């Protein structure tokens, strides 16, 4: 087999004669002209393999060496891939973008505060009531309506509003987890991620008894060794096995929050009580989505369980029903911590993070650099580690995860410790206190990249006591 490498039209081409056929394979170049795909530090390798740590470092380099395909083929093919960090066939497949997920249900509306007369009138117009439930959080009933065939969602919403001037009506939008997967991790590198915020691992279980924590996420593998003997309760909203959400995301976030202290993935708050609501369903082959109807139901359940802090590592579009529910939850004393989103620095705001009453968390790497896919904006409140975070895989073992999803639990845990001595602390007082535990690493003051700055948890236990800490 003859191999040649040529530079042509600013693209690197590998030409090979295989079985008498000339094959030309393009190797895309990075910003510097010669950076191969495997060097993209924060890219999703899409690998949901649950078999353990893998072999790459925090930037995903080196993972192919653990893949048998890396050593197959022999001769020049192996040498060329070694020279240019060419990803394996498996990894090239995984690097492809997943199919896009729709933004909302194509024929559904969600309404709260809809009167019986209005519902009756809408039924006569061809609407169907698919489900309805009383939501104590907002003191009103929530109804899921099926839109008549042939009617657009905008026209349908206008028809519902015309029937009730006081009802809050919107589309049944879909929300998704905010994560990407990184293959492999070295012990020292993994520890550094947590160390950049000075998390007080050795003393955290002694300094405060955090209040009950809530989590709205995907399915969780409660049999994962990291989560055995933890105070974890999982509530699943959907009963259908065919649409059961994947356990990769929820397991990783739950382990990061409360993983057993003697496991490979010790949690930030081992011993804390976590109530997790699986509000997601599988869409297609790999996407997990949560709709507005189920997100509101999940929030309502957690309010009824007297949960004080809720982690929301999910994002989606603005929605009037969600906004009203979020406002009601925070007015009840609940603290919502949400991922800022992974749509890119120039993307539009995502929700629920962008709502005023929610603490929006962005991600940084272990060098304190902003995660390059994190959404930026004036609504960003605080930064935390979110690149190459070592946490549980869905079946067994552990691996690195990247995304604002994994930055949010750091702030959720910190808030839980801060309010341990004063569960009824106002949002204004909590915001002021959080600012005392940040390092301003961006422009002076609050900025759209880091918010108030990077979480500094080195004296978090001091902050949970009666002694008021000085500003960092």
PDB file of C-alpha atoms in Angstrom, residues 69-218:
ATOM      1  CA  UNK A  69      -8.983  -0.227  16.177  1.00  0.00           C
ATOM      2  CA  UNK A  70      -6.052   2.121  16.774  1.00  0.00           C
ATOM      3  CA  UNK A  71      -3.630  -0.774  16.430  1.00  0.00           C
ATOM      4  CA  UNK A  72      -5.410  -2.604  13.617  1.00  0.00           C
ATOM      5  CA  UNK A  73      -4.529  -2.145   9.959  1.00  0.00           C
ATOM      6  CA  UNK A  74      -0.763  -2.114  10.480  1.00  0.00           C
ATOM      7  CA  UNK A  75       1.827  -0.463   8.278  1.00  0.00           C
ATOM      8  CA  UNK A  76       1.302   2.999   6.897  1.00  0.00           C
ATOM      9  CA  UNK A  77      -2.290   3.412   8.076  1.00  0.00           C
ATOM     10  CA  UNK A  78      -1.181   3.054  11.705  1.00  0.00           C
ATOM     11  CA  UNK A  79       1.803   5.346  11.134  1.00  0.00           C
ATOM     12  CA  UNK A  80      -0.255   8.062   9.423  1.00  0.00           C
ATOM     13  CA  UNK A  81      -2.813   8.095  12.211  1.00  0.00           C
ATOM     14  CA  UNK A  82      -0.049   8.257  14.815  1.00  0.00           C
ATOM     15  CA  UNK A  83       1.578  11.163  12.981  1.00  0.00           C
ATOM     16  CA  UNK A  84      -1.513  13.287  12.519  1.00  0.00           C
ATOM     17  CA  UNK A  85      -3.646  12.132  15.520  1.00  0.00           C
ATOM     18  CA  UNK A  86      -6.236  10.752  13.091  1.00  0.00           C
ATOM     19  CA  UNK A  87      -9.229   9.520  15.126  1.00  0.00           C
ATOM     20  CA  UNK A  88     -10.343   5.919  14.832  1.00  0.00           C
ATOM     21  CA  UNK A  89     -13.303   4.947  12.678  1.00  0.00           C
ATOM     22  CA  UNK A  90     -15.410   4.609  15.821  1.00  0.00           C
ATOM     23  CA  UNK A  91     -14.484   8.063  17.002  1.00  0.00           C
ATOM     24  CA  UNK A  92     -15.018   9.637  13.573  1.00  0.00           C
ATOM     25  CA  UNK A  93     -18.527   8.208  13.632  1.00  0.00           C
ATOM     26  CA  UNK A  94     -19.150   9.516  17.128  1.00  0.00           C
ATOM     27  CA  UNK A  95     -17.906  12.992  16.243  1.00  0.00           C
ATOM     28  CA  UNK A  96     -20.714  13.486  13.736  1.00  0.00           C
ATOM     29  CA  UNK A  97     -23.467  15.838  14.825  1.00  0.00           C
ATOM     30  CA  UNK A  98     -26.580  14.121  16.148  1.00  0.00           C
ATOM     31  CA  UNK A  99     -29.866  14.619  14.359  1.00  0.00           C
ATOM     32  CA  UNK A 100     -31.581  17.817  15.404  1.00  0.00           C
ATOM     33  CA  UNK A 101     -34.368  17.600  17.966  1.00  0.00           C
ATOM     34  CA  UNK A 102     -37.556  19.651  17.476  1.00  0.00           C
ATOM     35  CA  UNK A 103     -37.979  22.638  19.755  1.00  0.00           C
ATOM     36  CA  UNK A 104     -41.528  21.797  20.788  1.00  0.00           C
ATOM     37  CA  UNK A 105     -44.345  19.269  20.393  1.00  0.00           C
ATOM     38  CA  UNK A 106     -45.862  19.844  16.967  1.00  0.00           C
ATOM     39  CA  UNK A 107     -49.528  19.813  18.059  1.00  0.00           C
ATOM     40  CA  UNK A 108     -49.665  20.663  21.779  1.00  0.00           C
ATOM     41  CA  UNK A 109     -50.242  23.712  23.952  1.00  0.00           C
ATOM     42  CA  UNK A 110     -49.858  24.052  27.712  1.00  0.00           C
ATOM     43  CA  UNK A 111     -52.174  26.360  29.656  1.00  0.00           C
ATOM     44  CA  UNK A 112     -52.498  27.245  33.312  1.00  0.00           C
ATOM     45  CA  UNK A 113     -55.480  29.044  34.822  1.00  0.00           C
ATOM     46  CA  UNK A 114     -57.875  27.996  32.069  1.00  0.00           C
ATOM     47  CA  UNK A 115     -61.522  28.147  33.212  1.00  0.00           C
ATOM     48  CA  UNK A 116     -63.959  25.276  32.665  1.00  0.00           C
ATOM     49  CA  UNK A 117     -66.100  27.362  30.332  1.00  0.00           C
ATOM     50  CA  UNK A 118     -63.035  28.122  28.237  1.00  0.00           C
ATOM     51  CA  UNK A 119     -62.080  24.440  28.095  1.00  0.00           C
ATOM     52  CA  UNK A 120     -65.614  23.519  27.033  1.00  0.00           C
ATOM     53  CA  UNK A 121     -65.584  26.137  24.294  1.00  0.00           C
ATOM     54  CA  UNK A 122     -62.200  25.004  23.023  1.00  0.00           C
ATOM     55  CA  UNK A 123     -63.399  21.400  22.928  1.00  0.00           C
ATOM     56  CA  UNK A 124     -66.251  22.505  20.682  1.00  0.00           C
ATOM     57  CA  UNK A 125     -63.686  24.138  18.401  1.00  0.00           C
ATOM     58  CA  UNK A 126     -61.884  20.833  17.973  1.00  0.00           C
ATOM     59  CA  UNK A 127     -59.274  21.009  20.744  1.00  0.00           C
ATOM     60  CA  UNK A 128     -58.767  17.892  22.868  1.00  0.00           C
ATOM     61  CA  UNK A 129     -57.709  17.772  26.522  1.00  0.00           C
ATOM     62  CA  UNK A 130     -54.829  15.306  26.604  1.00  0.00           C
ATOM     63  CA  UNK A 131     -54.120  15.679  30.324  1.00  0.00           C
ATOM     64  CA  UNK A 132     -54.823  18.018  33.214  1.00  0.00           C
ATOM     65  CA  UNK A 133     -53.401  18.263  36.720  1.00  0.00           C
ATOM     66  CA  UNK A 134     -53.701  20.558  39.703  1.00  0.00           C
ATOM     67  CA  UNK A 135     -50.395  22.322  40.392  1.00  0.00           C
ATOM     68  CA  UNK A 136     -50.137  23.444  44.005  1.00  0.00           C
ATOM     69  CA  UNK A 137     -47.034  25.470  43.142  1.00  0.00           C
ATOM     70  CA  UNK A 138     -49.084  27.961  41.138  1.00  0.00           C
ATOM     71  CA  UNK A 139     -52.434  27.317  42.804  1.00  0.00           C
ATOM     72  CA  UNK A 140     -54.077  26.484  39.519  1.00  0.00           C
ATOM     73  CA  UNK A 141     -54.737  23.682  37.074  1.00  0.00           C
ATOM     74  CA  UNK A 142     -52.386  22.928  34.187  1.00  0.00           C
ATOM     75  CA  UNK A 143     -53.904  21.555  30.994  1.00  0.00           C
ATOM     76  CA  UNK A 144     -52.246  19.942  27.993  1.00  0.00           C
ATOM     77  CA  UNK A 145     -54.256  20.602  24.853  1.00  0.00           C
ATOM     78  CA  UNK A 146     -54.083  18.829  21.496  1.00  0.00           C
ATOM     79  CA  UNK A 147     -54.448  21.322  18.660  1.00  0.00           C
ATOM     80  CA  UNK A 148     -57.049  20.631  15.938  1.00  0.00           C
ATOM     81  CA  UNK A 149     -55.626  19.126  12.758  1.00  0.00           C
ATOM     82  CA  UNK A 150     -54.666  21.746  10.204  1.00  0.00           C
ATOM     83  CA  UNK A 151     -54.416  24.600  12.754  1.00  0.00           C
ATOM     84  CA  UNK A 152     -51.028  26.225  13.322  1.00  0.00           C
ATOM     85  CA  UNK A 153     -49.658  26.538  16.844  1.00  0.00           C
ATOM     86  CA  UNK A 154     -49.793  30.340  16.655  1.00  0.00           C
ATOM     87  CA  UNK A 155     -53.433  30.280  15.592  1.00  0.00           C
ATOM     88  CA  UNK A 156     -54.230  27.726  18.265  1.00  0.00           C
ATOM     89  CA  UNK A 157     -52.591  29.813  20.981  1.00  0.00           C
ATOM     90  CA  UNK A 158     -54.519  32.870  19.844  1.00  0.00           C
ATOM     91  CA  UNK A 159     -57.752  30.859  20.035  1.00  0.00           C
ATOM     92  CA  UNK A 160     -57.004  29.767  23.605  1.00  0.00           C
ATOM     93  CA  UNK A 161     -56.086  33.297  24.695  1.00  0.00           C
ATOM     94  CA  UNK A 162     -59.326  34.566  23.149  1.00  0.00           C
ATOM     95  CA  UNK A 163     -61.248  32.158  25.374  1.00  0.00           C
ATOM     96  CA  UNK A 164     -59.456  33.226  28.574  1.00  0.00           C
ATOM     97  CA  UNK A 165     -57.746  36.545  29.128  1.00  0.00           C
ATOM     98  CA  UNK A 166     -56.240  35.420  32.450  1.00  0.00           C
ATOM     99  CA  UNK A 167     -54.771  32.075  31.374  1.00  0.00           C
ATOM    100  CA  UNK A 168     -51.050  31.658  30.678  1.00  0.00           C
ATOM    101  CA  UNK A 169     -50.626  29.757  27.421  1.00  0.00           C
ATOM    102  CA  UNK A 170     -47.549  28.623  25.517  1.00  0.00           C
ATOM    103  CA  UNK A 171     -46.160  25.831  23.357  1.00  0.00           C
ATOM    104  CA  UNK A 172     -45.083  22.561  24.912  1.00  0.00           C
ATOM    105  CA  UNK A 173     -41.384  23.310  24.443  1.00  0.00           C
ATOM    106  CA  UNK A 174     -38.672  20.699  24.799  1.00  0.00           C
ATOM    107  CA  UNK A 175     -35.605  21.064  27.055  1.00  0.00           C
ATOM    108  CA  UNK A 176     -32.378  19.082  26.883  1.00  0.00           C
ATOM    109  CA  UNK A 177     -29.445  18.227  29.173  1.00  0.00           C
ATOM    110  CA  UNK A 178     -26.345  20.370  28.741  1.00  0.00           C
ATOM    111  CA  UNK A 179     -23.441  17.968  28.578  1.00  0.00           C
ATOM    112  CA  UNK A 180     -20.692  16.593  26.431  1.00  0.00           C
ATOM    113  CA  UNK A 181     -18.558  13.548  27.091  1.00  0.00           C
ATOM    114  CA  UNK A 182     -14.790  13.320  27.397  1.00  0.00           C
ATOM    115  CA  UNK A 183     -12.970  10.037  27.200  1.00  0.00           C
ATOM    116  CA  UNK A 184     -10.579   9.124  29.932  1.00  0.00           C
ATOM    117  CA  UNK A 185      -8.959  10.903  32.816  1.00  0.00           C
ATOM    118  CA  UNK A 186      -5.756  10.696  34.795  1.00  0.00           C
ATOM    119  CA  UNK A 187      -6.039  10.777  38.565  1.00  0.00           C
ATOM    120  CA  UNK A 188      -4.007  13.933  38.990  1.00  0.00           C
ATOM    121  CA  UNK A 189      -5.788  15.759  36.186  1.00  0.00           C
ATOM    122  CA  UNK A 190      -9.184  14.836  37.554  1.00  0.00           C
ATOM    123  CA  UNK A 191      -8.337  16.150  41.003  1.00  0.00           C
ATOM    124  CA  UNK A 192      -7.180  19.459  39.557  1.00  0.00           C
ATOM    125  CA  UNK A 193     -10.650  20.256  38.236  1.00  0.00           C
ATOM    126  CA  UNK A 194     -12.133  20.264  41.723  1.00  0.00           C
ATOM    127  CA  UNK A 195      -9.089  21.907  43.235  1.00  0.00           C
ATOM    128  CA  UNK A 196      -9.392  25.070  41.137  1.00  0.00           C
ATOM    129  CA  UNK A 197     -12.304  26.138  43.330  1.00  0.00           C
ATOM    130  CA  UNK A 198     -10.687  24.871  46.532  1.00  0.00           C
ATOM    131  CA  UNK A 199     -13.532  22.510  47.348  1.00  0.00           C
ATOM    132  CA  UNK A 200     -13.116  21.538  51.059  1.00  0.00           C
ATOM    133  CA  UNK A 201     -13.483  17.798  50.476  1.00  0.00           C
ATOM    134  CA  UNK A 202     -12.082  16.639  53.794  1.00  0.00           C
ATOM    135  CA  UNK A 203     -14.180  18.912  56.007  1.00  0.00           C
ATOM    136  CA  UNK A 204     -17.390  19.421  54.026  1.00  0.00           C
ATOM    137  CA  UNK A 205     -19.266  16.610  55.772  1.00  0.00           C
ATOM    138  CA  UNK A 206     -18.452  18.082  59.178  1.00  0.00           C
ATOM    139  CA  UNK A 207     -19.001  21.788  58.641  1.00  0.00           C
ATOM    140  CA  UNK A 208     -22.697  21.817  57.757  1.00  0.00           C
ATOM    141  CA  UNK A 209     -25.744  19.646  57.285  1.00  0.00           C
ATOM    142  CA  UNK A 210     -27.099  20.783  53.925  1.00  0.00           C
ATOM    143  CA  UNK A 211     -30.847  20.943  53.334  1.00  0.00           C
ATOM    144  CA  UNK A 212     -32.646  18.512  51.052  1.00  0.00           C
ATOM    145  CA  UNK A 213     -31.446  18.935  47.460  1.00  0.00           C
ATOM    146  CA  UNK A 214     -33.591  18.469  44.373  1.00  0.00           C
ATOM    147  CA  UNK A 215     -32.552  17.408  40.889  1.00  0.00           C
ATOM    148  CA  UNK A 216     -34.587  17.450  37.675  1.00  0.00           C
ATOM    149  CA  UNK A 217     -32.738  15.362  35.143  1.00  0.00           C
ATOM    150  CA  UNK A 218     -32.712  12.161  33.112  1.00  0.00           C
TER     151      UNK A 218
END
